Short mmCIF file of C-alpha atoms in Angstrom, two decimals:
data_model
loop_
_atom_site.label_atom_id
_atom_site.label_comp_id
_atom_site.label_asym_id
_atom_site.label_seq_id
_atom_site.Cartn_x
_atom_site.Cartn_y
_atom_site.Cartn_z
CA VAL A 1 52.71 -1.96 104.95
CA ILE A 2 51.19 1.48 105.42
CA GLY A 3 53.13 3.89 103.22
CA LEU A 4 52.60 7.52 104.19
CA ASP A 5 53.54 10.39 101.92
CA VAL A 6 53.45 12.87 104.77
CA GLY A 7 52.23 16.45 104.50
CA LYS A 8 51.53 19.42 106.72
CA SER A 9 47.73 19.22 106.87
CA SER A 10 47.20 15.67 105.59
CA HIS A 11 49.08 12.56 104.50
CA TRP A 12 48.34 10.19 101.66
CA ALA A 13 48.15 6.62 102.93
CA CYS A 14 48.71 3.54 100.80
CA VAL A 15 48.11 0.17 102.47
CA ALA A 16 49.66 -2.73 100.56
CA THR A 17 49.93 -6.46 101.28
CA ARG A 18 53.00 -8.65 100.78
CA ASP A 19 51.52 -9.75 97.45
CA GLY A 20 51.45 -6.14 96.26
CA GLU A 21 47.68 -5.75 96.53
CA VAL A 22 46.62 -2.22 97.46
CA LEU A 23 43.94 -2.37 100.17
CA LEU A 24 43.59 1.36 100.65
CA SER A 25 44.81 4.52 98.96
CA ALA A 26 43.34 7.68 100.43
CA PRO A 27 44.25 10.90 102.25
CA VAL A 28 44.28 11.00 106.04
CA ALA A 29 44.33 14.19 108.08
CA ASN A 30 47.42 14.96 110.14
CA ARG A 31 45.41 14.69 113.36
CA GLU A 32 45.65 12.17 116.17
CA ASP A 33 42.09 10.85 115.83
CA ASP A 34 42.36 10.28 112.07
CA LEU A 35 45.75 8.57 112.34
CA ASP A 36 44.56 6.40 115.23
CA SER A 37 41.55 5.35 113.17
CA LEU A 38 43.76 4.35 110.23
CA PHE A 39 46.22 2.42 112.38
CA GLY A 40 43.37 0.73 114.23
CA ARG A 41 42.15 -0.80 110.97
CA PHE A 42 45.59 -2.35 110.22
CA PRO A 43 47.19 -2.96 113.64
CA ASP A 44 49.79 -5.46 112.36
CA ALA A 45 51.11 -3.25 109.55
CA LEU A 46 54.53 -1.65 109.28
CA VAL A 47 54.22 2.14 109.09
CA VAL A 48 56.70 3.75 106.68
CA VAL A 49 57.11 7.51 106.26
CA ASP A 50 59.30 9.58 103.97
CA GLN A 51 60.12 12.16 106.67
CA SER A 52 60.85 11.16 110.23
CA ARG A 53 60.82 14.66 111.73
CA ASN A 54 58.57 17.72 111.47
CA ILE A 55 55.49 16.78 109.43
CA GLY A 56 56.10 13.05 109.91
CA ALA A 57 56.60 13.21 113.68
CA LEU A 58 52.93 12.87 114.67
CA ALA A 59 52.37 9.83 112.45
CA LEU A 60 55.36 8.06 113.99
CA ALA A 61 54.30 9.00 117.51
CA ARG A 62 50.78 7.61 117.00
CA ALA A 63 52.17 4.44 115.42
CA ARG A 64 54.41 3.89 118.45
CA ALA A 65 51.48 4.59 120.78
CA ALA A 66 49.51 1.88 118.95
CA GLY A 67 52.38 -0.59 119.42
CA MET A 68 53.14 -0.74 115.69
CA SER A 69 56.51 -1.05 114.00
CA ALA A 70 57.71 2.00 112.08
CA ALA A 71 60.46 2.80 109.60
CA TYR A 72 61.77 5.68 107.52
CA LEU A 73 62.43 5.67 103.77
CA PRO A 74 64.98 8.42 102.98
CA GLY A 75 64.03 10.88 100.27
CA LEU A 76 66.90 9.92 97.95
CA ALA A 77 65.96 6.25 98.16
CA ALA A 78 62.30 7.05 97.50
CA HIS A 79 63.23 9.24 94.54
CA GLY A 80 65.39 6.51 93.03
CA ALA A 81 62.79 3.82 93.65
CA ALA A 82 60.09 5.91 91.94
CA ARG A 83 61.87 5.35 88.61
CA LEU A 84 61.23 1.60 88.89
CA PHE A 85 57.47 2.10 88.69
CA ALA A 86 55.43 2.83 85.58
CA GLY A 87 54.68 6.47 84.82
CA ASP A 88 56.48 9.65 85.77
CA ALA A 89 53.71 11.61 87.47
CA LYS A 90 54.53 13.30 90.78
CA THR A 91 51.45 12.96 92.95
CA ASP A 92 50.89 12.22 96.63
CA GLU A 93 48.97 9.07 95.72
CA ARG A 94 51.79 7.68 93.59
CA ASP A 95 54.46 8.66 96.13
CA ALA A 96 52.61 6.79 98.89
CA MET A 97 52.36 3.72 96.65
CA VAL A 98 56.10 3.92 95.91
CA ILE A 99 56.87 4.13 99.64
CA ALA A 100 54.69 1.14 100.49
CA LYS A 101 55.87 -1.14 97.69
CA THR A 102 59.53 -0.16 98.11
CA ALA A 103 59.26 -1.09 101.79
CA LEU A 104 57.88 -4.49 100.74
CA GLY A 105 60.32 -5.17 97.91
CA ILE A 106 63.51 -3.48 99.13
CA PRO A 107 63.46 -3.59 102.94
CA ASP A 108 67.19 -2.76 103.06
CA ALA A 109 66.31 0.76 101.94
CA LEU A 110 64.45 1.41 105.21
CA LEU A 111 65.95 3.03 108.28
CA PRO A 112 64.63 2.21 111.75
CA VAL A 113 62.92 4.87 113.86
CA GLY A 114 62.81 3.81 117.48
CA ASP A 115 61.56 5.65 120.54
CA PRO A 116 64.55 7.69 121.79
CA GLY A 117 63.08 8.50 125.19
CA PRO A 118 62.39 11.96 126.64
CA THR A 119 66.03 12.84 127.41
CA ILE A 120 67.34 12.09 123.92
CA ALA A 121 64.24 13.68 122.35
CA ALA A 122 64.85 16.90 124.30
CA ALA A 123 68.54 16.84 123.38
CA ARG A 124 67.64 16.37 119.71
CA ALA A 125 65.29 19.35 119.82
CA LEU A 126 68.03 21.51 121.32
CA ALA A 127 70.58 20.20 118.81
CA ALA A 128 68.24 21.08 115.93
CA GLN A 129 68.06 24.66 117.24
CA ARG A 130 71.85 24.73 117.60
CA ASN A 131 72.27 23.55 114.01
CA PHE A 132 69.86 26.23 112.82
CA LEU A 133 71.80 28.95 114.64
CA THR A 134 75.09 27.59 113.30
CA CYS A 135 73.80 27.75 109.72
CA GLU A 136 72.47 31.26 110.30
CA ASN A 137 75.82 32.33 111.72
CA THR A 138 77.61 30.94 108.69
CA ARG A 139 75.38 32.99 106.38
CA ASN A 140 75.85 36.10 108.52
CA LYS A 141 79.63 35.68 108.54
CA ASN A 142 79.74 35.20 104.78
CA ARG A 143 77.60 38.29 104.27
CA LEU A 144 79.72 40.35 106.66
CA ARG A 145 82.94 39.29 104.98
CA SER A 146 81.58 40.23 101.55
CA ILE A 147 80.70 43.72 102.83
CA LEU A 148 84.11 44.22 104.43
CA LEU A 149 85.93 42.87 101.38
CA GLU A 150 84.14 45.29 99.08
CA SER A 151 84.98 48.23 101.34
CA CYS A 152 88.52 47.46 102.54
CA PRO A 153 90.21 44.14 101.66
CA ALA A 154 93.05 44.72 104.11
CA PHE A 155 90.62 45.06 107.03
CA GLU A 156 88.68 41.96 105.96
CA ALA A 157 91.88 39.92 105.78
CA LEU A 158 92.79 40.79 109.39
CA VAL A 159 89.41 40.52 111.10
CA ASP A 160 88.55 37.36 113.03
CA LEU A 161 84.79 36.78 113.13
CA SER A 162 85.13 34.14 115.85
CA ASP A 163 86.75 36.66 118.22
CA GLY A 164 84.26 38.21 120.64
CA PRO A 165 86.14 41.52 121.21
CA GLN A 166 86.45 42.19 117.48
CA LEU A 167 82.74 41.50 117.00
CA ARG A 168 81.96 43.93 119.84
CA LEU A 169 84.13 46.52 118.13
CA MET A 170 82.21 46.26 114.86
CA ALA A 171 78.85 46.05 116.63
CA SER A 172 79.64 49.35 118.36
CA LEU A 173 81.41 51.28 115.60
CA GLY A 174 80.59 49.66 112.26
CA GLY A 175 82.92 48.88 109.36
CA ALA A 176 86.58 49.47 108.62
CA TRP A 177 86.37 53.25 108.15
CA SER A 178 84.47 53.93 111.35
CA VAL A 179 86.94 51.74 113.26
CA ALA A 180 89.79 53.75 111.77
CA ASP A 181 88.06 57.04 112.67
CA ALA A 182 87.67 55.90 116.28
CA GLY A 183 91.44 55.46 116.64
CA PRO A 184 93.50 52.93 118.61
CA ARG A 185 92.62 54.26 122.07
CA ARG A 186 88.84 54.04 121.71
CA ALA A 187 89.07 50.75 119.84
CA ALA A 188 91.17 49.29 122.65
CA ALA A 189 88.64 50.50 125.23
CA LEU A 190 85.85 48.69 123.37
CA THR A 191 87.83 45.46 123.02
CA ARG A 192 89.19 44.81 126.47
CA GLY A 193 90.65 41.34 126.59
CA ALA A 194 91.78 41.39 122.96
CA ALA A 195 95.37 41.40 121.79
CA ARG A 196 96.35 45.06 121.49
CA GLY A 197 98.51 44.44 118.42
CA LYS A 198 95.60 42.92 116.48
CA ILE A 199 93.32 45.85 117.25
CA GLU A 200 95.95 48.39 116.26
CA ALA A 201 96.52 46.51 113.00
CA LEU A 202 92.78 46.69 112.26
CA VAL A 203 92.76 50.45 112.88
CA ARG A 204 95.74 50.98 110.56
CA SER A 205 94.51 48.62 107.81
CA THR A 206 92.57 51.32 105.94
CA THR A 207 95.70 53.30 105.05
CA SER A 208 96.22 51.23 101.88
CA SER A 209 92.65 51.73 100.59
CA THR A 210 90.66 54.67 99.22
CA ARG A 211 87.86 55.89 101.48
CA PRO A 212 84.37 55.57 99.92
CA ASP A 213 81.75 58.31 99.94
CA ALA A 214 80.22 59.15 103.34
CA SER A 215 76.81 57.76 102.35
CA VAL A 216 78.42 54.44 101.41
CA VAL A 217 80.28 54.32 104.73
CA ALA A 218 77.03 54.98 106.61
CA ALA A 219 75.23 52.20 104.76
CA GLU A 220 78.13 49.85 105.40
CA ASP A 221 78.15 50.68 109.12
CA ARG A 222 74.45 49.90 109.43
CA ALA A 223 74.86 46.45 107.93
CA VAL A 224 78.10 45.66 109.79
CA LYS A 225 76.65 46.60 113.18
CA LEU A 226 73.59 44.44 112.62
CA LEU A 227 75.53 41.40 111.39
CA ALA A 228 78.22 41.63 114.08
CA ARG A 229 75.56 41.87 116.78
CA ARG A 230 73.66 38.87 115.43
CA ILE A 231 76.81 36.78 115.14
CA SER A 232 77.69 37.55 118.76
CA GLU A 233 74.17 36.77 119.99
CA ASN A 234 73.98 33.51 118.03
CA SER A 235 77.42 32.42 119.22
CA ALA A 236 76.42 33.01 122.83
CA GLU A 237 73.17 31.10 122.33
CA ILE A 238 75.03 28.21 120.67
CA GLU A 239 77.33 27.94 123.69
CA ALA A 240 74.36 28.05 126.06
CA ILE A 241 72.53 25.33 124.12
CA THR A 242 75.65 23.16 124.04
CA ALA A 243 75.94 23.47 127.81
CA GLU A 244 72.25 22.59 128.23
CA ILE A 245 72.63 19.53 126.00
CA SER A 246 75.67 18.43 128.00
CA ALA A 247 73.67 18.79 131.21
CA LEU A 248 70.82 16.73 129.76
CA LEU A 249 73.17 13.95 128.64
CA GLU A 250 75.28 13.98 131.79
CA GLY A 251 73.72 10.74 132.96
CA ASP A 252 74.01 9.01 129.58
CA ASP A 253 76.74 6.35 129.60
CA THR A 254 77.39 6.63 125.85
CA TYR A 255 77.89 10.39 126.04
CA ARG A 256 80.26 10.15 129.02
CA CYS A 257 82.34 7.44 127.36
CA LEU A 258 82.56 9.37 124.07
CA LEU A 259 84.11 12.32 125.91
CA THR A 260 87.12 10.10 126.71
CA VAL A 261 87.95 9.59 123.00
CA PRO A 262 90.78 11.90 121.80
CA GLY A 263 89.47 14.88 119.85
CA ILE A 264 85.84 14.38 120.94
CA GLY A 265 84.37 17.37 122.78
CA PRO A 266 80.87 18.03 124.14
CA LYS A 267 79.41 19.08 120.78
CA THR A 268 80.67 16.08 118.80
CA ALA A 269 79.85 13.68 121.65
CA SER A 270 76.30 14.98 121.92
CA GLU A 271 75.72 14.80 118.16
CA LEU A 272 76.93 11.19 118.09
CA ALA A 273 74.89 10.20 121.15
CA ILE A 274 71.62 11.67 119.87
CA SER A 275 72.05 10.84 116.16
CA ILE A 276 73.23 7.23 116.33
CA ASP A 277 71.50 4.19 117.79
CA ILE A 278 74.51 1.91 117.79
CA GLU A 279 72.33 -1.22 117.85
CA ASP A 280 71.29 -0.42 114.27
CA PHE A 281 74.87 -0.93 113.05
CA PRO A 282 76.25 -4.49 113.13
CA SER A 283 79.80 -3.33 112.32
CA HIS A 284 81.97 -0.23 112.23
CA ASP A 285 81.94 -0.45 108.43
CA ARG A 286 78.17 0.10 108.43
CA LEU A 287 78.58 3.07 110.76
CA ALA A 288 81.32 4.49 108.53
CA SER A 289 79.01 4.21 105.53
CA TYR A 290 76.22 5.98 107.43
CA CYS A 291 78.59 8.79 108.41
CA GLY A 292 79.96 9.16 104.87
CA LEU A 293 83.49 8.02 105.78
CA ALA A 294 83.53 4.77 103.80
CA PRO A 295 85.16 4.69 100.35
CA ARG A 296 83.17 3.82 97.25
CA ASN A 297 84.44 0.52 95.89
CA CYS A 298 84.64 -0.19 92.16
CA GLN A 299 84.87 -3.81 90.97
CA ALA A 300 85.56 -5.13 87.49
CA GLY A 301 86.10 -8.85 87.12
CA THR A 302 88.54 -10.01 89.79
CA SER A 303 89.89 -6.55 90.62
CA ILE A 304 88.41 -4.25 93.21
CA SER A 305 89.59 -0.83 94.27
CA SER A 306 88.42 2.10 96.36
CA VAL A 307 88.95 4.75 93.76
CA THR A 308 86.91 7.64 95.11
CA ALA A 309 85.51 8.90 98.38
CA SER A 310 81.80 8.45 98.92
CA ARG A 311 79.67 11.58 98.88
CA GLN A 312 76.75 9.87 100.61
CA GLY A 313 75.99 9.62 104.30
CA ASN A 314 75.13 12.02 107.10
CA LYS A 315 77.03 15.15 106.12
CA ARG A 316 76.71 16.83 109.52
CA LEU A 317 78.26 13.86 111.32
CA LYS A 318 80.86 13.49 108.58
CA ASN A 319 82.03 17.08 108.97
CA LEU A 320 82.06 16.87 112.76
CA LEU A 321 84.10 13.67 112.75
CA ILE A 322 86.61 14.97 110.22
CA PHE A 323 87.14 18.47 111.57
CA SER A 324 87.35 17.27 115.17
CA CYS A 325 90.49 15.37 114.10
CA ASN A 326 92.35 18.63 113.41
CA CYS A 327 93.55 18.76 117.01
CA LEU A 328 95.07 15.27 116.66
CA THR A 329 97.33 16.00 113.69
CA ARG A 330 100.07 17.57 115.81
CA THR A 331 99.90 15.18 118.74
CA GLU A 332 102.41 12.50 119.59
CA GLY A 333 101.37 8.89 119.69
CA ARG A 334 98.88 6.77 117.79
CA TRP A 335 96.78 9.43 116.09
CA GLY A 336 99.45 11.97 115.25
CA ASP A 337 101.74 9.24 113.91
CA TYR A 338 99.00 7.86 111.67
CA TYR A 339 98.31 11.31 110.21
CA THR A 340 102.03 11.79 109.56
CA ARG A 341 102.27 8.43 107.76
CA CYS A 342 99.30 9.35 105.58
CA ARG A 343 100.98 12.62 104.61
CA GLU A 344 104.24 10.81 103.87
CA ARG A 345 102.36 8.53 101.47
CA GLY A 346 101.41 11.62 99.45
CA MET A 347 97.93 12.32 100.81
CA SER A 348 96.72 15.90 100.98
CA HIS A 349 95.79 17.33 104.36
CA GLY A 350 92.07 16.80 103.67
CA LYS A 351 92.47 13.17 102.60
CA ALA A 352 94.78 12.41 105.52
CA LEU A 353 92.31 14.00 107.92
CA LYS A 354 89.48 11.89 106.52
CA ALA A 355 91.61 8.74 106.80
CA LEU A 356 92.34 9.65 110.42
CA ALA A 357 88.63 10.17 111.09
CA ARG A 358 87.84 6.77 109.57
CA LYS A 359 90.45 5.07 111.75
CA ARG A 360 89.21 6.81 114.89
CA LEU A 361 85.62 5.84 114.02
CA LYS A 362 86.54 2.22 114.77
CA VAL A 363 87.34 3.31 118.33
CA ILE A 364 84.16 5.39 118.54
CA TYR A 365 82.11 2.40 117.39
CA ALA A 366 83.64 0.14 120.05
CA VAL A 367 83.14 2.77 122.77
CA MET A 368 79.47 3.26 121.83
CA ARG A 369 78.82 -0.46 121.43
CA ASP A 370 80.37 -1.51 124.75
CA ARG A 371 79.72 1.76 126.66
CA VAL A 372 83.23 1.74 128.10
CA PRO A 373 85.71 4.65 128.28
CA TYR A 374 88.51 4.86 125.74
CA ALA A 375 91.80 3.30 126.79
CA ALA A 376 94.94 4.11 124.77
#
């Protein structure tokens, strides 16, 4: 095994045999020639990295080009395994040794890293940018809400930051007080396509609050305009990226079949198609564990119970799968009825939604495994 503690400019390589003997422990530059030279010396080795993207991408690419097998040891697994070895130093040399010997001794801790092909690779790159913009939008929205709440709580309670016309209104005028100064007529002109009643309510919302000093209002307007504009731009870019990903995956059978599953739209379907290699999961239970939807079992003697929900797994996929079930809770038929039964058994909305997502994941697994459309 070649264990690589990957880095930006160089990696630390530890080459270990099945008997645990260390044949090499030295740094290797993060350059194609240096990596090719290392892999050429040990062509039959398994290459294991602790990061499969970014700084670990070149090492994996060169390993695949050399026809070598490769795997990924997640950071949490590597951190836990490090406690099994003597010493508590945190060095690149020791980390590489931990990666190599953990791969030899606990192969179940490894995750496969296959070659996704150019289409999936391009879709993953676009999805990474979409995730970045989504996180940035969440921060911008939280910041904007905190500014509005400090200035006028009534205005903040009414504003919808997912509504394009309302974002245009704030991007043009600023915060609550400047919107109120503009009046209903100008506000309506700036928000064509929005519900008139909502806009008028926003204009009137400041009547129950005390107006701050003019300098404070000016500072607030500056921040509100900037944040509202960025949220609008990011939202438009997210939609454009989603459309581009859908166009890339249009010829992918898995993606097309996932779109037939109730509650699965282009975003969720694309995330599942590019994030999951279904051949790596022998059962839907394994997939549920990977997505963080499997319960954590506790066993004592002859009794076993699922007492708590697992907090492990891919959190992005977990959230997508759970929240995409919201549209199923009020439907008639299989999915709506199951949600209703969960609620009748005393489950909260969140727990019932997670149970619904777990049940639907069985269908998703079958659809991805067999590449056939969903049939009710």
